[in-house]
Amino acid sequence: MDDGGGLWNVVDVEATCWDGQPPPGAVSEIIEIGLTVVDLGSGERVGRHRVLVRPERSSVSGFCTELTGLTQAEVDTGLGFAEACRLLAAEHRSGARPWASWGDYDRHQFTRQCAATRTEYPFGRLHTNAKAVFTEAHGLRKRPGMARALEIAGLPLEGRHHRGEDDAWNIAALVLGLSARGAWPSGAPLGGRPATG
């Protein structure tokens, strides 16, 4: 069973972005979903996945390529957004398995895009904001970005920052570190109130 003490999906998305305002008519859309499965019981990352998503109402800017390394040609080979959401549910049990992201951006991006495209939201109610948990567990006054959190935790940044697959892998390492400290909540409602202590 995938309960709160077992397998979690750690998710990080990249989306179309611009240096400034988006072009007329364009909206920010998910172009990559990184997903790492963590087993809190064994303290290991047990799955690493990447789903490319083809944008329909925007294109990949030069700024976005510089930030993420993703090109328009690459994401053109991806799945449609609705198909990607169905894949998350079918192959990664996203509706049943608890999930975490670094901050609430990823959850909000999915919520917005699902509403805009009339796509069924692929996740269940159990979401934890790993950034909030990390901030409280380390007694920080300001919530750090992922790269800074890795420094604080004494962990290496593996791969390329702002690449969804790599960021999910790195966030998963932070989640496992919090779990090892006894600071990761075993279960929390949507939005995830951080555990104390």
JSON list of C-alpha atoms in Angstrom, two decimals:
[
{"chain": "A", "resi": 1, "resn": "MET", "atom": "CA", "xyz": [0.00, 0.00, 0.00]},
{"chain": "A", "resi": 2, "resn": "ASP", "atom": "CA", "xyz": [1.15, 3.53, -0.75]},
{"chain": "A", "resi": 3, "resn": "ASP", "atom": "CA", "xyz": [0.44, 5.17, 2.58]},
{"chain": "A", "resi": 4, "resn": "GLY", "atom": "CA", "xyz": [1.99, 8.29, 4.04]},
{"chain": "A", "resi": 5, "resn": "GLY", "atom": "CA", "xyz": [4.94, 6.31, 5.36]},
{"chain": "A", "resi": 6, "resn": "GLY", "atom": "CA", "xyz": [5.66, 4.55, 2.07]},
{"chain": "A", "resi": 7, "resn": "LEU", "atom": "CA", "xyz": [5.97, 5.83, -1.46]},
{"chain": "A", "resi": 8, "resn": "TRP", "atom": "CA", "xyz": [5.69, 9.51, -2.33]},
{"chain": "A", "resi": 9, "resn": "ASN", "atom": "CA", "xyz": [5.89, 11.28, -5.69]},
{"chain": "A", "resi": 10, "resn": "VAL", "atom": "CA", "xyz": [8.21, 14.28, -5.68]},
{"chain": "A", "resi": 11, "resn": "VAL", "atom": "CA", "xyz": [7.26, 16.52, -8.61]},
{"chain": "A", "resi": 12, "resn": "ASP", "atom": "CA", "xyz": [8.91, 19.48, -10.32]},
{"chain": "A", "resi": 13, "resn": "VAL", "atom": "CA", "xyz": [7.60, 21.15, -13.46]},
{"chain": "A", "resi": 14, "resn": "GLU", "atom": "CA", "xyz": [9.13, 23.49, -15.98]},
{"chain": "A", "resi": 15, "resn": "ALA", "atom": "CA", "xyz": [6.86, 25.79, -17.94]},
{"chain": "A", "resi": 16, "resn": "THR", "atom": "CA", "xyz": [7.12, 28.22, -20.84]},
{"chain": "A", "resi": 17, "resn": "CYS", "atom": "CA", "xyz": [8.52, 31.52, -19.59]},
{"chain": "A", "resi": 18, "resn": "TRP", "atom": "CA", "xyz": [9.81, 34.83, -20.85]},
{"chain": "A", "resi": 19, "resn": "ASP", "atom": "CA", "xyz": [12.18, 37.59, -19.83]},
{"chain": "A", "resi": 20, "resn": "GLY", "atom": "CA", "xyz": [9.35, 39.99, -19.04]},
{"chain": "A", "resi": 21, "resn": "GLN", "atom": "CA", "xyz": [5.73, 39.77, -20.12]},
{"chain": "A", "resi": 22, "resn": "PRO", "atom": "CA", "xyz": [4.53, 36.87, -22.30]},
{"chain": "A", "resi": 23, "resn": "PRO", "atom": "CA", "xyz": [3.78, 37.63, -25.95]},
{"chain": "A", "resi": 24, "resn": "PRO", "atom": "CA", "xyz": [0.16, 38.63, -26.70]},
{"chain": "A", "resi": 25, "resn": "GLY", "atom": "CA", "xyz": [-2.14, 35.63, -26.34]},
{"chain": "A", "resi": 26, "resn": "ALA", "atom": "CA", "xyz": [0.51, 33.37, -24.81]},
{"chain": "A", "resi": 27, "resn": "VAL", "atom": "CA", "xyz": [0.15, 31.75, -21.40]},
{"chain": "A", "resi": 28, "resn": "SER", "atom": "CA", "xyz": [2.63, 29.83, -19.28]},
{"chain": "A", "resi": 29, "resn": "GLU", "atom": "CA", "xyz": [2.24, 26.09, -19.91]},
{"chain": "A", "resi": 30, "resn": "ILE", "atom": "CA", "xyz": [3.95, 23.03, -18.48]},
{"chain": "A", "resi": 31, "resn": "ILE", "atom": "CA", "xyz": [6.61, 21.65, -20.83]},
{"chain": "A", "resi": 32, "resn": "GLU", "atom": "CA", "xyz": [8.35, 19.16, -18.55]},
{"chain": "A", "resi": 33, "resn": "ILE", "atom": "CA", "xyz": [7.23, 17.11, -15.56]},
{"chain": "A", "resi": 34, "resn": "GLY", "atom": "CA", "xyz": [10.01, 15.63, -13.44]},
{"chain": "A", "resi": 35, "resn": "LEU", "atom": "CA", "xyz": [8.92, 12.95, -11.00]},
{"chain": "A", "resi": 36, "resn": "THR", "atom": "CA", "xyz": [11.04, 11.05, -8.50]},
{"chain": "A", "resi": 37, "resn": "VAL", "atom": "CA", "xyz": [9.49, 8.31, -6.38]},
{"chain": "A", "resi": 38, "resn": "VAL", "atom": "CA", "xyz": [10.82, 8.13, -2.83]},
{"chain": "A", "resi": 39, "resn": "ASP", "atom": "CA", "xyz": [10.37, 5.30, -0.38]},
{"chain": "A", "resi": 40, "resn": "LEU", "atom": "CA", "xyz": [10.32, 6.89, 3.06]},
{"chain": "A", "resi": 41, "resn": "GLY", "atom": "CA", "xyz": [10.55, 3.45, 4.68]},
{"chain": "A", "resi": 42, "resn": "SER", "atom": "CA", "xyz": [13.85, 2.51, 3.04]},
{"chain": "A", "resi": 43, "resn": "GLY", "atom": "CA", "xyz": [15.09, 6.11, 2.73]},
{"chain": "A", "resi": 44, "resn": "GLU", "atom": "CA", "xyz": [15.77, 5.73, -0.99]},
{"chain": "A", "resi": 45, "resn": "ARG", "atom": "CA", "xyz": [14.87, 7.31, -4.30]},
{"chain": "A", "resi": 46, "resn": "VAL", "atom": "CA", "xyz": [13.35, 4.36, -6.17]},
{"chain": "A", "resi": 47, "resn": "GLY", "atom": "CA", "xyz": [12.18, 5.87, -9.45]},
{"chain": "A", "resi": 48, "resn": "ARG", "atom": "CA", "xyz": [13.20, 8.72, -11.74]},
{"chain": "A", "resi": 49, "resn": "HIS", "atom": "CA", "xyz": [10.89, 9.86, -14.53]},
{"chain": "A", "resi": 50, "resn": "ARG", "atom": "CA", "xyz": [10.58, 12.62, -17.09]},
{"chain": "A", "resi": 51, "resn": "VAL", "atom": "CA", "xyz": [7.53, 13.55, -19.13]},
{"chain": "A", "resi": 52, "resn": "LEU", "atom": "CA", "xyz": [7.86, 16.11, -21.91]},
{"chain": "A", "resi": 53, "resn": "VAL", "atom": "CA", "xyz": [4.69, 18.09, -22.59]},
{"chain": "A", "resi": 54, "resn": "ARG", "atom": "CA", "xyz": [3.88, 19.85, -25.85]},
{"chain": "A", "resi": 55, "resn": "PRO", "atom": "CA", "xyz": [2.58, 23.41, -25.27]},
{"chain": "A", "resi": 56, "resn": "GLU", "atom": "CA", "xyz": [-0.49, 24.48, -27.23]},
{"chain": "A", "resi": 57, "resn": "ARG", "atom": "CA", "xyz": [-0.91, 28.17, -26.44]},
{"chain": "A", "resi": 58, "resn": "SER", "atom": "CA", "xyz": [2.70, 29.28, -26.15]},
{"chain": "A", "resi": 59, "resn": "SER", "atom": "CA", "xyz": [6.16, 28.48, -27.43]},
{"chain": "A", "resi": 60, "resn": "VAL", "atom": "CA", "xyz": [9.57, 28.01, -25.84]},
{"chain": "A", "resi": 61, "resn": "SER", "atom": "CA", "xyz": [11.42, 31.34, -25.79]},
{"chain": "A", "resi": 62, "resn": "GLY", "atom": "CA", "xyz": [15.16, 31.78, -26.02]},
{"chain": "A", "resi": 63, "resn": "PHE", "atom": "CA", "xyz": [15.08, 32.87, -22.37]},
{"chain": "A", "resi": 64, "resn": "CYS", "atom": "CA", "xyz": [13.29, 29.63, -21.43]},
{"chain": "A", "resi": 65, "resn": "THR", "atom": "CA", "xyz": [15.81, 27.52, -23.34]},
{"chain": "A", "resi": 66, "resn": "GLU", "atom": "CA", "xyz": [18.68, 29.30, -21.61]},
{"chain": "A", "resi": 67, "resn": "LEU", "atom": "CA", "xyz": [17.08, 28.68, -18.21]},
{"chain": "A", "resi": 68, "resn": "THR", "atom": "CA", "xyz": [15.95, 25.07, -18.65]},
{"chain": "A", "resi": 69, "resn": "GLY", "atom": "CA", "xyz": [17.92, 23.73, -21.60]},
{"chain": "A", "resi": 70, "resn": "LEU", "atom": "CA", "xyz": [14.61, 22.73, -23.22]},
{"chain": "A", "resi": 71, "resn": "THR", "atom": "CA", "xyz": [14.01, 23.68, -26.86]},
{"chain": "A", "resi": 72, "resn": "GLN", "atom": "CA", "xyz": [10.83, 24.00, -28.88]},
{"chain": "A", "resi": 73, "resn": "ALA", "atom": "CA", "xyz": [11.91, 21.09, -31.08]},
{"chain": "A", "resi": 74, "resn": "GLU", "atom": "CA", "xyz": [12.37, 18.91, -27.99]},
{"chain": "A", "resi": 75, "resn": "VAL", "atom": "CA", "xyz": [9.01, 19.69, -26.38]},
{"chain": "A", "resi": 76, "resn": "ASP", "atom": "CA", "xyz": [7.27, 19.28, -29.77]},
{"chain": "A", "resi": 77, "resn": "THR", "atom": "CA", "xyz": [7.98, 15.54, -29.32]},
{"chain": "A", "resi": 78, "resn": "GLY", "atom": "CA", "xyz": [6.13, 15.53, -25.98]},
{"chain": "A", "resi": 79, "resn": "LEU", "atom": "CA", "xyz": [2.63, 14.45, -24.99]},
{"chain": "A", "resi": 80, "resn": "GLY", "atom": "CA", "xyz": [-0.39, 16.72, -24.96]},
{"chain": "A", "resi": 81, "resn": "PHE", "atom": "CA", "xyz": [-1.14, 18.08, -21.49]},
{"chain": "A", "resi": 82, "resn": "ALA", "atom": "CA", "xyz": [-4.27, 15.95, -20.95]},
{"chain": "A", "resi": 83, "resn": "GLU", "atom": "CA", "xyz": [-2.39, 12.82, -22.04]},
{"chain": "A", "resi": 84, "resn": "ALA", "atom": "CA", "xyz": [0.47, 13.67, -19.67]},
{"chain": "A", "resi": 85, "resn": "CYS", "atom": "CA", "xyz": [-2.01, 13.99, -16.78]},
{"chain": "A", "resi": 86, "resn": "ARG", "atom": "CA", "xyz": [-3.54, 10.61, -17.63]},
{"chain": "A", "resi": 87, "resn": "LEU", "atom": "CA", "xyz": [-0.04, 9.11, -17.72]},
{"chain": "A", "resi": 88, "resn": "LEU", "atom": "CA", "xyz": [0.69, 10.45, -14.22]},
{"chain": "A", "resi": 89, "resn": "ALA", "atom": "CA", "xyz": [-2.47, 8.82, -12.91]},
{"chain": "A", "resi": 90, "resn": "ALA", "atom": "CA", "xyz": [-2.02, 5.50, -14.72]},
{"chain": "A", "resi": 91, "resn": "GLU", "atom": "CA", "xyz": [1.72, 4.92, -14.37]},
{"chain": "A", "resi": 92, "resn": "HIS", "atom": "CA", "xyz": [2.62, 6.86, -11.22]},
{"chain": "A", "resi": 93, "resn": "ARG", "atom": "CA", "xyz": [-0.57, 6.52, -9.14]},
{"chain": "A", "resi": 94, "resn": "SER", "atom": "CA", "xyz": [-0.64, 10.31, -8.79]},
{"chain": "A", "resi": 95, "resn": "GLY", "atom": "CA", "xyz": [-4.25, 10.33, -7.61]},
{"chain": "A", "resi": 96, "resn": "ALA", "atom": "CA", "xyz": [-3.59, 7.89, -4.76]},
{"chain": "A", "resi": 97, "resn": "ARG", "atom": "CA", "xyz": [0.01, 8.52, -3.77]},
{"chain": "A", "resi": 98, "resn": "PRO", "atom": "CA", "xyz": [0.95, 11.53, -1.61]},
{"chain": "A", "resi": 99, "resn": "TRP", "atom": "CA", "xyz": [3.13, 14.06, -3.40]},
{"chain": "A", "resi": 100, "resn": "ALA", "atom": "CA", "xyz": [5.47, 16.91, -2.65]},
{"chain": "A", "resi": 101, "resn": "SER", "atom": "CA", "xyz": [6.96, 19.84, -4.49]},
{"chain": "A", "resi": 102, "resn": "TRP", "atom": "CA", "xyz": [9.34, 22.66, -3.60]},
{"chain": "A", "resi": 103, "resn": "GLY", "atom": "CA", "xyz": [6.88, 25.41, -2.81]},
{"chain": "A", "resi": 104, "resn": "ASP", "atom": "CA", "xyz": [3.34, 25.64, -4.15]},
{"chain": "A", "resi": 105, "resn": "TYR", "atom": "CA", "xyz": [4.15, 26.81, -7.71]},
{"chain": "A", "resi": 106, "resn": "ASP", "atom": "CA", "xyz": [3.89, 23.32, -9.22]},
{"chain": "A", "resi": 107, "resn": "ARG", "atom": "CA", "xyz": [0.53, 22.59, -7.59]},
{"chain": "A", "resi": 108, "resn": "HIS", "atom": "CA", "xyz": [-0.88, 25.96, -8.65]},
{"chain": "A", "resi": 109, "resn": "GLN", "atom": "CA", "xyz": [0.42, 25.55, -12.22]},
{"chain": "A", "resi": 110, "resn": "PHE", "atom": "CA", "xyz": [-1.35, 22.19, -12.53]},
{"chain": "A", "resi": 111, "resn": "THR", "atom": "CA", "xyz": [-4.54, 23.61, -11.00]},
{"chain": "A", "resi": 112, "resn": "ARG", "atom": "CA", "xyz": [-4.56, 26.58, -13.42]},
{"chain": "A", "resi": 113, "resn": "GLN", "atom": "CA", "xyz": [-3.74, 24.55, -16.50]},
{"chain": "A", "resi": 114, "resn": "CYS", "atom": "CA", "xyz": [-6.24, 21.81, -15.68]},
{"chain": "A", "resi": 115, "resn": "ALA", "atom": "CA", "xyz": [-8.98, 24.42, -15.22]},
{"chain": "A", "resi": 116, "resn": "ALA", "atom": "CA", "xyz": [-8.05, 26.25, -18.43]},
{"chain": "A", "resi": 117, "resn": "THR", "atom": "CA", "xyz": [-8.01, 23.06, -20.51]},
{"chain": "A", "resi": 118, "resn": "ARG", "atom": "CA", "xyz": [-10.87, 21.23, -18.74]},
{"chain": "A", "resi": 119, "resn": "THR", "atom": "CA", "xyz": [-8.45, 18.42, -17.88]},
{"chain": "A", "resi": 120, "resn": "GLU", "atom": "CA", "xyz": [-8.99, 16.22, -14.83]},
{"chain": "A", "resi": 121, "resn": "TYR", "atom": "CA", "xyz": [-6.55, 17.17, -12.08]},
{"chain": "A", "resi": 122, "resn": "PRO", "atom": "CA", "xyz": [-4.14, 14.22, -11.82]},
{"chain": "A", "resi": 123, "resn": "PHE", "atom": "CA", "xyz": [-3.20, 14.44, -8.14]},
{"chain": "A", "resi": 124, "resn": "GLY", "atom": "CA", "xyz": [-4.90, 13.53, -4.89]},
{"chain": "A", "resi": 125, "resn": "ARG", "atom": "CA", "xyz": [-5.47, 15.84, -1.95]},
{"chain": "A", "resi": 126, "resn": "LEU", "atom": "CA", "xyz": [-2.31, 14.92, -0.06]},
{"chain": "A", "resi": 127, "resn": "HIS", "atom": "CA", "xyz": [0.29, 17.51, -1.08]},
{"chain": "A", "resi": 128, "resn": "THR", "atom": "CA", "xyz": [3.19, 18.72, 1.06]},
{"chain": "A", "resi": 129, "resn": "ASN", "atom": "CA", "xyz": [5.14, 21.90, 0.45]},
{"chain": "A", "resi": 130, "resn": "ALA", "atom": "CA", "xyz": [8.69, 20.62, 1.00]},
{"chain": "A", "resi": 131, "resn": "LYS", "atom": "CA", "xyz": [10.10, 24.15, 1.11]},
{"chain": "A", "resi": 132, "resn": "ALA", "atom": "CA", "xyz": [7.86, 25.03, 4.09]},
{"chain": "A", "resi": 133, "resn": "VAL", "atom": "CA", "xyz": [8.78, 21.81, 5.91]},
{"chain": "A", "resi": 134, "resn": "PHE", "atom": "CA", "xyz": [12.50, 22.37, 5.29]},
{"chain": "A", "resi": 135, "resn": "THR", "atom": "CA", "xyz": [12.30, 26.00, 6.47]},
{"chain": "A", "resi": 136, "resn": "GLU", "atom": "CA", "xyz": [10.65, 25.04, 9.75]},
{"chain": "A", "resi": 137, "resn": "ALA", "atom": "CA", "xyz": [12.83, 21.98, 10.34]},
{"chain": "A", "resi": 138, "resn": "HIS", "atom": "CA", "xyz": [16.00, 24.06, 9.96]},
{"chain": "A", "resi": 139, "resn": "GLY", "atom": "CA", "xyz": [14.69, 27.03, 11.95]},
{"chain": "A", "resi": 140, "resn": "LEU", "atom": "CA", "xyz": [15.13, 29.44, 9.03]},
{"chain": "A", "resi": 141, "resn": "ARG", "atom": "CA", "xyz": [13.48, 32.83, 8.83]},
{"chain": "A", "resi": 142, "resn": "LYS", "atom": "CA", "xyz": [13.31, 32.89, 5.04]},
{"chain": "A", "resi": 143, "resn": "ARG", "atom": "CA", "xyz": [12.28, 30.05, 2.73]},
{"chain": "A", "resi": 144, "resn": "PRO", "atom": "CA", "xyz": [15.30, 29.07, 0.62]},
{"chain": "A", "resi": 145, "resn": "GLY", "atom": "CA", "xyz": [15.37, 28.09, -3.01]},
{"chain": "A", "resi": 146, "resn": "MET", "atom": "CA", "xyz": [16.17, 24.48, -3.77]},
{"chain": "A", "resi": 147, "resn": "ALA", "atom": "CA", "xyz": [19.85, 25.07, -4.57]},
{"chain": "A", "resi": 148, "resn": "ARG", "atom": "CA", "xyz": [20.38, 26.98, -1.32]},
{"chain": "A", "resi": 149, "resn": "ALA", "atom": "CA", "xyz": [18.54, 24.27, 0.63]},
{"chain": "A", "resi": 150, "resn": "LEU", "atom": "CA", "xyz": [20.90, 21.64, -0.77]},
{"chain": "A", "resi": 151, "resn": "GLU", "atom": "CA", "xyz": [23.86, 23.74, 0.48]},
{"chain": "A", "resi": 152, "resn": "ILE", "atom": "CA", "xyz": [22.28, 24.05, 3.93]},
{"chain": "A", "resi": 153, "resn": "ALA", "atom": "CA", "xyz": [21.65, 20.29, 4.04]},
{"chain": "A", "resi": 154, "resn": "GLY", "atom": "CA", "xyz": [25.19, 19.50, 2.83]},
{"chain": "A", "resi": 155, "resn": "LEU", "atom": "CA", "xyz": [23.90, 17.76, -0.30]},
{"chain": "A", "resi": 156, "resn": "PRO", "atom": "CA", "xyz": [25.22, 18.07, -3.87]},
{"chain": "A", "resi": 157, "resn": "LEU", "atom": "CA", "xyz": [23.15, 19.60, -6.65]},
{"chain": "A", "resi": 158, "resn": "GLU", "atom": "CA", "xyz": [22.97, 16.76, -9.15]},
{"chain": "A", "resi": 159, "resn": "GLY", "atom": "CA", "xyz": [22.33, 17.53, -12.82]},
{"chain": "A", "resi": 160, "resn": "ARG", "atom": "CA", "xyz": [21.06, 20.84, -14.17]},
{"chain": "A", "resi": 161, "resn": "HIS", "atom": "CA", "xyz": [19.08, 23.30, -12.04]},
{"chain": "A", "resi": 162, "resn": "HIS", "atom": "CA", "xyz": [15.76, 24.27, -13.69]},
{"chain": "A", "resi": 163, "resn": "ARG", "atom": "CA", "xyz": [15.50, 20.92, -15.44]},
{"chain": "A", "resi": 164, "resn": "GLY", "atom": "CA", "xyz": [12.39, 19.24, -14.05]},
{"chain": "A", "resi": 165, "resn": "GLU", "atom": "CA", "xyz": [13.81, 15.72, -13.94]},
{"chain": "A", "resi": 166, "resn": "ASP", "atom": "CA", "xyz": [16.97, 16.84, -12.12]},
{"chain": "A", "resi": 167, "resn": "ASP", "atom": "CA", "xyz": [15.18, 19.22, -9.76]},
{"chain": "A", "resi": 168, "resn": "ALA", "atom": "CA", "xyz": [12.70, 16.50, -8.71]},
{"chain": "A", "resi": 169, "resn": "TRP", "atom": "CA", "xyz": [15.67, 14.19, -8.03]},
{"chain": "A", "resi": 170, "resn": "ASN", "atom": "CA", "xyz": [17.36, 16.83, -5.87]},
{"chain": "A", "resi": 171, "resn": "ILE", "atom": "CA", "xyz": [14.16, 17.77, -4.02]},
{"chain": "A", "resi": 172, "resn": "ALA", "atom": "CA", "xyz": [13.67, 14.07, -3.30]},
{"chain": "A", "resi": 173, "resn": "ALA", "atom": "CA", "xyz": [17.08, 14.01, -1.59]},
{"chain": "A", "resi": 174, "resn": "LEU", "atom": "CA", "xyz": [15.94, 16.91, 0.61]},
{"chain": "A", "resi": 175, "resn": "VAL", "atom": "CA", "xyz": [12.68, 15.10, 1.42]},
{"chain": "A", "resi": 176, "resn": "LEU", "atom": "CA", "xyz": [14.60, 11.99, 2.46]},
{"chain": "A", "resi": 177, "resn": "GLY", "atom": "CA", "xyz": [16.89, 14.12, 4.61]},
{"chain": "A", "resi": 178, "resn": "LEU", "atom": "CA", "xyz": [13.89, 15.64, 6.36]},
{"chain": "A", "resi": 179, "resn": "SER", "atom": "CA", "xyz": [12.38, 12.19, 6.84]},
{"chain": "A", "resi": 180, "resn": "ALA", "atom": "CA", "xyz": [15.62, 10.90, 8.37]},
{"chain": "A", "resi": 181, "resn": "ARG", "atom": "CA", "xyz": [15.48, 13.79, 10.87]},
{"chain": "A", "resi": 182, "resn": "GLY", "atom": "CA", "xyz": [11.89, 12.89, 11.78]},
{"chain": "A", "resi": 183, "resn": "ALA", "atom": "CA", "xyz": [10.73, 16.21, 10.34]},
{"chain": "A", "resi": 184, "resn": "TRP", "atom": "CA", "xyz": [8.70, 14.97, 7.38]},
{"chain": "A", "resi": 185, "resn": "PRO", "atom": "CA", "xyz": [4.92, 14.84, 7.97]},
{"chain": "A", "resi": 186, "resn": "SER", "atom": "CA", "xyz": [3.50, 11.33, 7.54]},
{"chain": "A", "resi": 187, "resn": "GLY", "atom": "CA", "xyz": [0.31, 12.81, 6.15]},
{"chain": "A", "resi": 188, "resn": "ALA", "atom": "CA", "xyz": [-1.18, 16.26, 5.82]},
{"chain": "A", "resi": 189, "resn": "PRO", "atom": "CA", "xyz": [-4.12, 17.85, 4.00]},
{"chain": "A", "resi": 190, "resn": "LEU", "atom": "CA", "xyz": [-3.77, 19.76, 0.74]},
{"chain": "A", "resi": 191, "resn": "GLY", "atom": "CA", "xyz": [-1.20, 22.49, 1.15]},
{"chain": "A", "resi": 192, "resn": "GLY", "atom": "CA", "xyz": [0.66, 20.45, 3.75]},
{"chain": "A", "resi": 193, "resn": "ARG", "atom": "CA", "xyz": [1.11, 21.97, 7.19]},
{"chain": "A", "resi": 194, "resn": "PRO", "atom": "CA", "xyz": [4.74, 21.30, 8.10]},
{"chain": "A", "resi": 195, "resn": "ALA", "atom": "CA", "xyz": [5.52, 18.95, 10.94]},
{"chain": "A", "resi": 196, "resn": "THR", "atom": "CA", "xyz": [7.14, 20.49, 13.99]},
{"chain": "A", "resi": 197, "resn": "GLY", "atom": "CA", "xyz": [10.09, 19.20, 15.94]}
]
